Amino acid sequence: AAGVRDHSRFEEDTVGRLRRTLDLTMTIVFGSRTAAMQAVRSINARHRTVNGPGYSALDPELLMWVHATLVYSGLRAYQAFVGPLSAADRNGYYQDTKEIGILLGIPRQMYPANIEAFDAYLEALIEGGELRVGDGARQMGWQVLRPRIHRVPRIAFAPMQVITAALLPPRLRDEYGLAWGPAQRVTFSTFRAGLVGLVALAPAPIRWLPYARHAYRRLKLQPA
């Protein structure tokens, strides 16, 4: 949180910052090898300039934590809104994402061997007290959940708060100050049921992100 606060215009340009991050991430996942490696170099170059009192964006432990949050949230969101995953599928996804993390500076030996070991690592980190949501992270979290967009009332982003509360580990949800009572549970269940139904009925060109559609066309494959 300190690195983002000190080295970006996150507060003034929250949506733009998120869009640029998403673009680089999706390029690494779905782009050609040339485009993916260019995105990796761009991220690594930016990280070399991000440091301050008590932190460095090149710190392997911090990189590992950021990568772990992406793995966790990706799996949680897929299983919540698309469908269940077998242990083998979860592990396959984890093993694939490790290769991206290694390109971004995480030593291979830091990674837990498999998804079960990764789950244990994450639980120990969250429940062991080493990880805390500070004031800066809390403020930044609410900037993401209630971004300032011209002529868009903040109430329009209420569903994002409910979805985030549902997917976060309970301790972190509480530390971020996200409500999770009967009303939020009903809202999430209703939203989830509707979205799962839409995903099941929607044709592939709508279900897949443009990045993924371009990748399928490049590889001459047909989305499922």
mmCIF file of C-alpha atoms in Angstrom:
data_model
loop_
_atom_site.group_PDB
_atom_site.id
_atom_site.type_symbol
_atom_site.label_atom_id
_atom_site.label_comp_id
_atom_site.label_asym_id
_atom_site.label_seq_id
_atom_site.Cartn_x
_atom_site.Cartn_y
_atom_site.Cartn_z
ATOM 1 C CA ALA A 1 0.000 0.000 0.000
ATOM 2 C CA ALA A 2 2.825 2.411 0.849
ATOM 3 C CA GLY A 3 4.489 1.827 -2.502
ATOM 4 C CA VAL A 4 1.306 2.540 -4.440
ATOM 5 C CA ARG A 5 0.597 5.599 -2.293
ATOM 6 C CA ASP A 6 4.099 7.052 -2.632
ATOM 7 C CA HIS A 7 4.816 6.237 -6.264
ATOM 8 C CA SER A 8 1.551 6.628 -8.180
ATOM 9 C CA ARG A 9 -1.439 8.908 -8.592
ATOM 10 C CA PHE A 10 -3.763 6.237 -7.257
ATOM 11 C CA GLU A 11 -6.018 8.593 -5.311
ATOM 12 C CA GLU A 12 -6.516 10.972 -8.244
ATOM 13 C CA ASP A 13 -6.680 8.273 -10.932
ATOM 14 C CA THR A 14 -7.887 5.088 -9.246
ATOM 15 C CA VAL A 15 -9.692 3.673 -12.273
ATOM 16 C CA GLY A 16 -6.843 4.529 -14.644
ATOM 17 C CA ARG A 17 -4.311 2.863 -12.362
ATOM 18 C CA LEU A 18 -6.435 -0.288 -12.156
ATOM 19 C CA ARG A 19 -6.984 -0.298 -15.915
ATOM 20 C CA ARG A 20 -3.262 -0.074 -16.644
ATOM 21 C CA THR A 21 -2.505 -2.859 -14.171
ATOM 22 C CA LEU A 22 -5.209 -5.053 -15.707
ATOM 23 C CA ASP A 23 -3.898 -4.404 -19.207
ATOM 24 C CA LEU A 24 -0.361 -5.463 -18.295
ATOM 25 C CA THR A 25 -1.607 -8.528 -16.422
ATOM 26 C CA MET A 26 -3.905 -9.687 -19.230
ATOM 27 C CA THR A 27 -1.145 -9.111 -21.775
ATOM 28 C CA ILE A 28 1.158 -11.423 -19.818
ATOM 29 C CA VAL A 29 -1.554 -14.083 -19.556
ATOM 30 C CA PHE A 30 -3.073 -13.914 -23.048
ATOM 31 C CA GLY A 31 -0.630 -11.979 -25.229
ATOM 32 C CA SER A 32 1.959 -13.305 -27.633
ATOM 33 C CA ARG A 33 5.322 -14.242 -26.160
ATOM 34 C CA THR A 34 6.800 -10.987 -27.452
ATOM 35 C CA ALA A 35 4.011 -8.856 -25.969
ATOM 36 C CA ALA A 36 4.044 -10.787 -22.693
ATOM 37 C CA MET A 37 7.781 -10.368 -22.203
ATOM 38 C CA GLN A 38 7.516 -6.674 -23.032
ATOM 39 C CA ALA A 39 4.857 -6.333 -20.309
ATOM 40 C CA VAL A 40 7.097 -8.230 -17.867
ATOM 41 C CA ARG A 41 10.000 -5.895 -18.594
ATOM 42 C CA SER A 42 7.737 -2.882 -18.134
ATOM 43 C CA ILE A 43 6.558 -4.091 -14.720
ATOM 44 C CA ASN A 44 10.063 -4.996 -13.566
ATOM 45 C CA ALA A 45 11.427 -1.624 -14.689
ATOM 46 C CA ARG A 46 8.687 0.175 -12.798
ATOM 47 C CA HIS A 47 9.275 -1.934 -9.688
ATOM 48 C CA ARG A 48 12.954 -0.961 -9.643
ATOM 49 C CA THR A 49 11.932 2.642 -8.948
ATOM 50 C CA VAL A 50 9.447 1.834 -6.170
ATOM 51 C CA ASN A 51 11.104 1.857 -2.768
ATOM 52 C CA GLY A 52 10.930 3.801 0.452
ATOM 53 C CA PRO A 53 11.289 3.523 4.228
ATOM 54 C CA GLY A 54 10.769 -0.123 5.103
ATOM 55 C CA TYR A 55 9.722 -1.384 1.682
ATOM 56 C CA SER A 56 10.922 -2.193 -1.813
ATOM 57 C CA ALA A 57 8.827 -3.411 -4.719
ATOM 58 C CA LEU A 58 11.645 -5.882 -5.470
ATOM 59 C CA ASP A 59 11.402 -7.531 -2.044
ATOM 60 C CA PRO A 60 10.710 -11.210 -2.874
ATOM 61 C CA GLU A 61 8.456 -11.660 0.165
ATOM 62 C CA LEU A 62 6.295 -8.699 -0.842
ATOM 63 C CA LEU A 63 6.193 -9.905 -4.436
ATOM 64 C CA MET A 64 5.172 -13.340 -3.200
ATOM 65 C CA TRP A 65 2.351 -11.885 -1.123
ATOM 66 C CA VAL A 66 1.003 -9.860 -4.046
ATOM 67 C CA HIS A 67 1.159 -12.924 -6.266
ATOM 68 C CA ALA A 68 -0.595 -15.003 -3.606
ATOM 69 C CA THR A 69 -3.488 -12.529 -3.457
ATOM 70 C CA LEU A 70 -3.942 -12.813 -7.223
ATOM 71 C CA VAL A 71 -3.953 -16.614 -7.120
ATOM 72 C CA TYR A 72 -6.375 -16.660 -4.188
ATOM 73 C CA SER A 73 -8.785 -14.114 -5.656
ATOM 74 C CA GLY A 74 -8.723 -15.700 -9.105
ATOM 75 C CA LEU A 75 -9.621 -19.125 -7.749
ATOM 76 C CA ARG A 76 -12.243 -17.731 -5.359
ATOM 77 C CA ALA A 77 -13.950 -15.679 -8.063
ATOM 78 C CA TYR A 78 -13.978 -18.545 -10.570
ATOM 79 C CA GLN A 79 -15.469 -20.989 -8.114
ATOM 80 C CA ALA A 80 -18.033 -18.436 -6.925
ATOM 81 C CA PHE A 81 -19.264 -17.274 -10.323
ATOM 82 C CA VAL A 82 -18.335 -19.928 -12.889
ATOM 83 C CA GLY A 83 -18.215 -23.334 -11.245
ATOM 84 C CA PRO A 84 -16.303 -25.746 -9.021
ATOM 85 C CA LEU A 85 -12.718 -26.745 -9.713
ATOM 86 C CA SER A 86 -11.127 -30.088 -8.972
ATOM 87 C CA ALA A 87 -8.001 -30.261 -6.844
ATOM 88 C CA ALA A 88 -6.046 -31.053 -10.012
ATOM 89 C CA ASP A 89 -7.431 -27.989 -11.805
ATOM 90 C CA ARG A 90 -6.666 -25.724 -8.842
ATOM 91 C CA ASN A 91 -3.133 -27.065 -8.688
ATOM 92 C CA GLY A 92 -2.685 -26.713 -12.446
ATOM 93 C CA TYR A 93 -3.713 -23.067 -12.288
ATOM 94 C CA TYR A 94 -1.349 -22.472 -9.386
ATOM 95 C CA GLN A 95 1.581 -24.141 -11.147
ATOM 96 C CA ASP A 96 0.983 -22.061 -14.290
ATOM 97 C CA THR A 97 0.861 -18.796 -12.351
ATOM 98 C CA LYS A 98 4.168 -19.619 -10.669
ATOM 99 C CA GLU A 99 5.934 -19.179 -14.000
ATOM 100 C CA ILE A 100 4.605 -15.623 -14.248
ATOM 101 C CA GLY A 101 5.714 -14.829 -10.712
ATOM 102 C CA ILE A 102 9.207 -16.136 -11.419
ATOM 103 C CA LEU A 103 9.486 -13.813 -14.431
ATOM 104 C CA LEU A 104 8.511 -10.935 -12.138
ATOM 105 C CA GLY A 105 11.292 -11.643 -9.665
ATOM 106 C CA ILE A 106 10.020 -14.262 -7.207
ATOM 107 C CA PRO A 107 12.638 -16.993 -6.636
ATOM 108 C CA ARG A 108 11.285 -20.399 -7.623
ATOM 109 C CA GLN A 109 12.350 -21.887 -4.287
ATOM 110 C CA MET A 110 10.057 -19.496 -2.403
ATOM 111 C CA TYR A 111 6.958 -21.087 -3.862
ATOM 112 C CA PRO A 112 5.054 -23.764 -1.953
ATOM 113 C CA ALA A 113 5.270 -27.037 -3.867
ATOM 114 C CA ASN A 114 1.565 -27.436 -4.664
ATOM 115 C CA ILE A 115 -1.827 -25.851 -4.122
ATOM 116 C CA GLU A 116 -2.328 -27.571 -0.766
ATOM 117 C CA ALA A 117 0.968 -26.159 0.514
ATOM 118 C CA PHE A 118 0.034 -22.779 -0.947
ATOM 119 C CA ASP A 119 -3.297 -22.829 0.913
ATOM 120 C CA ALA A 120 -1.434 -23.600 4.141
ATOM 121 C CA TYR A 121 1.061 -20.774 3.488
ATOM 122 C CA LEU A 122 -1.739 -18.291 2.916
ATOM 123 C CA GLU A 123 -3.712 -19.374 5.978
ATOM 124 C CA ALA A 124 -0.639 -19.139 8.208
ATOM 125 C CA LEU A 125 0.140 -15.664 6.897
ATOM 126 C CA ILE A 126 -3.400 -14.379 7.399
ATOM 127 C CA GLU A 127 -4.238 -16.037 10.693
ATOM 128 C CA GLY A 128 -0.760 -15.847 12.227
ATOM 129 C CA GLY A 129 -0.946 -12.114 12.805
ATOM 130 C CA GLU A 130 1.961 -11.176 10.521
ATOM 131 C CA LEU A 131 -0.427 -9.616 8.035
ATOM 132 C CA ARG A 132 -2.397 -6.532 9.066
ATOM 133 C CA VAL A 133 -4.634 -4.052 7.276
ATOM 134 C CA GLY A 134 -3.194 -0.643 8.122
ATOM 135 C CA ASP A 135 -4.843 2.727 7.707
ATOM 136 C CA GLY A 136 -3.226 3.288 4.310
ATOM 137 C CA ALA A 137 -4.355 -0.063 2.932
ATOM 138 C CA ARG A 138 -7.856 0.447 4.324
ATOM 139 C CA GLN A 139 -8.139 3.870 2.727
ATOM 140 C CA MET A 140 -6.848 2.530 -0.578
ATOM 141 C CA GLY A 141 -9.283 -0.370 -0.442
ATOM 142 C CA TRP A 142 -12.219 1.976 -0.098
ATOM 143 C CA GLN A 143 -10.919 4.078 -2.981
ATOM 144 C CA VAL A 144 -11.141 0.956 -5.141
ATOM 145 C CA LEU A 145 -14.607 0.047 -3.877
ATOM 146 C CA ARG A 146 -15.952 3.605 -4.138
ATOM 147 C CA PRO A 147 -13.972 5.239 -6.956
ATOM 148 C CA ARG A 148 -14.592 8.843 -7.855
ATOM 149 C CA ILE A 149 -16.079 8.763 -11.336
ATOM 150 C CA HIS A 150 -17.716 11.862 -12.734
ATOM 151 C CA ARG A 151 -21.530 11.696 -12.592
ATOM 152 C CA VAL A 152 -21.578 8.163 -11.182
ATOM 153 C CA PRO A 153 -23.068 8.077 -7.658
ATOM 154 C CA ARG A 154 -21.072 6.064 -5.161
ATOM 155 C CA ILE A 155 -24.114 3.936 -4.330
ATOM 156 C CA ALA A 156 -23.682 2.405 -7.795
ATOM 157 C CA PHE A 157 -20.603 0.604 -6.492
ATOM 158 C CA ALA A 158 -22.374 -1.022 -3.536
ATOM 159 C CA PRO A 159 -22.422 -4.457 -5.268
ATOM 160 C CA MET A 160 -18.603 -4.337 -5.458
ATOM 161 C CA GLN A 161 -18.451 -3.975 -1.687
ATOM 162 C CA VAL A 162 -20.723 -6.984 -1.151
ATOM 163 C CA ILE A 163 -18.778 -9.155 -3.613
ATOM 164 C CA THR A 164 -15.466 -8.174 -2.028
ATOM 165 C CA ALA A 165 -16.809 -8.909 1.450
ATOM 166 C CA ALA A 166 -17.974 -12.341 0.296
ATOM 167 C CA LEU A 167 -14.651 -13.323 -1.261
ATOM 168 C CA LEU A 168 -12.216 -11.966 1.334
ATOM 169 C CA PRO A 169 -10.992 -14.098 4.245
ATOM 170 C CA PRO A 170 -13.107 -13.185 7.316
ATOM 171 C CA ARG A 171 -10.299 -11.543 9.297
ATOM 172 C CA LEU A 172 -9.275 -9.277 6.434
ATOM 173 C CA ARG A 173 -12.910 -8.470 5.690
ATOM 174 C CA ASP A 174 -13.337 -7.301 9.270
ATOM 175 C CA GLU A 175 -10.133 -5.248 9.228
ATOM 176 C CA TYR A 176 -11.224 -3.488 6.051
ATOM 177 C CA GLY A 177 -14.486 -2.606 7.763
ATOM 178 C CA LEU A 178 -16.712 -4.402 5.264
ATOM 179 C CA ALA A 179 -20.169 -5.359 6.489
ATOM 180 C CA TRP A 180 -21.147 -9.025 6.177
ATOM 181 C CA GLY A 181 -24.534 -9.559 7.775
ATOM 182 C CA PRO A 182 -27.812 -11.164 6.636
ATOM 183 C CA ALA A 183 -28.568 -8.370 4.147
ATOM 184 C CA GLN A 184 -25.163 -8.679 2.479
ATOM 185 C CA ARG A 185 -25.431 -12.471 2.349
ATOM 186 C CA VAL A 186 -28.825 -12.327 0.633
ATOM 187 C CA THR A 187 -27.589 -9.690 -1.811
ATOM 188 C CA PHE A 188 -24.545 -11.759 -2.688
ATOM 189 C CA SER A 189 -26.531 -14.983 -3.107
ATOM 190 C CA THR A 190 -29.004 -13.233 -5.425
ATOM 191 C CA PHE A 191 -26.266 -11.585 -7.473
ATOM 192 C CA ARG A 192 -24.292 -14.809 -7.666
ATOM 193 C CA ALA A 193 -27.271 -16.856 -8.851
ATOM 194 C CA GLY A 194 -28.077 -14.301 -11.537
ATOM 195 C CA LEU A 195 -24.497 -14.059 -12.770
ATOM 196 C CA VAL A 196 -23.977 -17.826 -12.835
ATOM 197 C CA GLY A 197 -27.137 -18.131 -14.925
ATOM 198 C CA LEU A 198 -25.986 -15.440 -17.332
ATOM 199 C CA VAL A 199 -22.556 -17.047 -17.706
ATOM 200 C CA ALA A 200 -24.165 -20.399 -18.494
ATOM 201 C CA LEU A 201 -26.440 -18.907 -21.164
ATOM 202 C CA ALA A 202 -24.115 -16.355 -22.739
ATOM 203 C CA PRO A 203 -22.316 -17.289 -25.966
ATOM 204 C CA ALA A 204 -18.537 -17.548 -25.863
ATOM 205 C CA PRO A 205 -17.855 -14.155 -27.523
ATOM 206 C CA ILE A 206 -19.618 -12.478 -24.598
ATOM 207 C CA ARG A 207 -18.253 -14.714 -21.830
ATOM 208 C CA TRP A 208 -14.619 -14.241 -22.759
ATOM 209 C CA LEU A 209 -12.575 -11.084 -22.228
ATOM 210 C CA PRO A 210 -11.300 -9.413 -25.420
ATOM 211 C CA TYR A 211 -7.749 -10.416 -24.414
ATOM 212 C CA ALA A 212 -8.797 -14.073 -24.352
ATOM 213 C CA ARG A 213 -10.742 -13.834 -27.614
ATOM 214 C CA HIS A 214 -7.718 -12.332 -29.354
ATOM 215 C CA ALA A 215 -5.534 -15.131 -27.978
ATOM 216 C CA TYR A 216 -7.907 -17.793 -29.289
ATOM 217 C CA ARG A 217 -7.968 -16.160 -32.721
ATOM 218 C CA ARG A 218 -4.175 -15.906 -32.745
ATOM 219 C CA LEU A 219 -3.871 -19.595 -31.902
ATOM 220 C CA LYS A 220 -6.748 -20.515 -34.251
ATOM 221 C CA LEU A 221 -8.703 -22.133 -31.441
ATOM 222 C CA GLN A 222 -12.400 -22.015 -30.604
ATOM 223 C CA PRO A 223 -13.465 -20.771 -27.136
ATOM 224 C CA ALA A 224 -15.534 -23.312 -25.207
#
